[in-house]
Amino acid sequence: MSENTPITVAYGDGIGPEIMEATLNIINAAGAKLDIETIEVGEQVYLRGNAAGIEPSAWDSLRRTKVFLKAPITTPQGGGYKSLNVTTRKTLGLYANVRPCVSYHPYVSTKHPIMDLVIVRENEEDLYAGIEYRQTEDVYQCLKIITRPGSEKIIRYAFDYAVANNRKKVTCFVKDNIMKLTDGLFHKIFLAIAKEYPEIESEVWIVDIGAAKMANTPEAFDVLVMENLYGDILSDVAAQITGSVGLAGSSNIGENFAMFEAIHGSAPRRAGQNIANPSGLLLGAVMMLNHIGQNEVASKVHNAWLKTLEDGIHTYDIFKEGLSKEKVGTKEFGKAVIARLGENPSKLKVVNYKKLEKKASIKKETKKSIKQRKIW
Ligand code: NAD
């Protein structure tokens, strides 16, 4: 039997194909053991007449492999087909969207030299439930859905993540001074679950001032948990203030499936020019390699990537005269990372995902013990 892990890959739209090619070249060169099934999703499928933007055969592949590495997809604004990202997250039950945002001072220019936070975004509910009505000619309504099971699941996930990754604090952002029932429920569940993790500090902020604080003083935060819309917006803000939205990867985790991607979109204006930064998708792929147990390859890729940043080999979005050494395109950046496989960064923190594997066992125990407790 092959020791390779089957995964499903979609090259996406806009800059997607370019950053996916660079990412796959790097992880293959690092020795990732993968059997790749490629599917087509997004704009092209829709334009061929498939209203869902995804063929039934693509769902078959996803059900088979259960692991999805996806480049960004274009979703039309204000009309047209539904977001395939939202459809995929909901169909596969990917309830937790985990988005680490880290600054790489002094190698990547940022106003926030100390920043290492993780946004855990609820991924299936809220205003993204897709229930919108036209009430009268001039009035439209969008329903915000917040459920007790959904909130419990994501908040527990955030605390479990903090325990497993040696994080110290979980912060919750809500707007329950206005949305007293929906955000009020999320807040109450957060307070109840926080009591089960006395070793983890916990706090709640109203989202508007919390967002301002995060944009100004990101070092005050560690793990943040929030509803879908707040998490979508604030993870772009967090990634951008590390130096570029092109630097952050994300995992979308469910009970049976997982999807890995960059946090940014398909950046159509940058497509086809070999200029996009593949780092976000590459870090998504690193999260995937950890998820499928290829921790050594994940560490090798992550360290070579850190070394590339340290060496000042930068794509246009993070290039800064005087700080960077060489402005490169997507392909050249990929080649620079491959040339450094086996090397570690000298100043930035070396990653070793073996350690995280051990901590994952703590997570399982924590989950088990949680099951035996009831909060309501
Ligand atoms: P975007 O994130 O695609 O890009 C905004 C800007 O950020 C770009 O113009 C570019 O200047 C910069 N940027 C983004 N990624 C970069 C990278 N890798 N390297 C260098 N610069 C980068 O946001 P948008 O323009 O609002 O959205 C474009 C499309 O992407 C929309 O159709 C949107 O729906 C879709 N989208 C998809 C996903 C996804 O597939 N998960 C996520 C967000 C947006």
PDB file of C-alpha atoms in Angstrom, residues 156-167 197 199-200 223 355-364 366:
ATOM      1  CA  ARG A 156     -14.240  24.891  23.208  1.00  0.00           C
ATOM      2  CA  TYR A 157     -12.094  24.593  20.100  1.00  0.00           C
ATOM      3  CA  ALA A 158     -10.409  27.929  20.935  1.00  0.00           C
ATOM      4  CA  PHE A 159      -9.645  26.858  24.514  1.00  0.00           C
ATOM      5  CA  ASP A 160      -8.453  23.402  23.413  1.00  0.00           C
ATOM      6  CA  TYR A 161      -6.253  25.084  20.815  1.00  0.00           C
ATOM      7  CA  ALA A 162      -4.784  27.349  23.513  1.00  0.00           C
ATOM      8  CA  VAL A 163      -3.981  24.350  25.737  1.00  0.00           C
ATOM      9  CA  ALA A 164      -2.513  22.271  22.893  1.00  0.00           C
ATOM     10  CA  ASN A 165      -0.368  25.130  21.598  1.00  0.00           C
ATOM     11  CA  ASN A 166       0.885  26.441  24.922  1.00  0.00           C
ATOM     12  CA  ARG A 167      -1.030  29.688  24.606  1.00  0.00           C
ATOM     13  CA  TYR A 197      -9.930  26.096  31.733  1.00  0.00           C
ATOM     14  CA  GLU A 199      -5.075  27.627  33.566  1.00  0.00           C
ATOM     15  CA  ILE A 200      -5.994  29.834  30.594  1.00  0.00           C
ATOM     16  CA  VAL A 223      -5.901  33.478  20.943  1.00  0.00           C
ATOM     17  CA  LYS A 355       6.721  19.170  19.886  1.00  0.00           C
ATOM     18  CA  LEU A 356       3.231  20.171  18.803  1.00  0.00           C
ATOM     19  CA  GLU A 357       2.458  16.555  17.988  1.00  0.00           C
ATOM     20  CA  LYS A 358       3.082  15.666  21.629  1.00  0.00           C
ATOM     21  CA  LYS A 359       0.859  18.474  22.783  1.00  0.00           C
ATOM     22  CA  ALA A 360      -1.914  17.176  20.549  1.00  0.00           C
ATOM     23  CA  SER A 361      -2.260  14.253  22.928  1.00  0.00           C
ATOM     24  CA  ILE A 362      -3.016  16.733  25.725  1.00  0.00           C
ATOM     25  CA  LYS A 363      -5.720  18.083  23.495  1.00  0.00           C
ATOM     26  CA  LYS A 364      -7.349  14.674  23.152  1.00  0.00           C
ATOM     27  CA  THR A 366      -8.759  17.645  27.414  1.00  0.00           C
TER      28      THR A 366
END
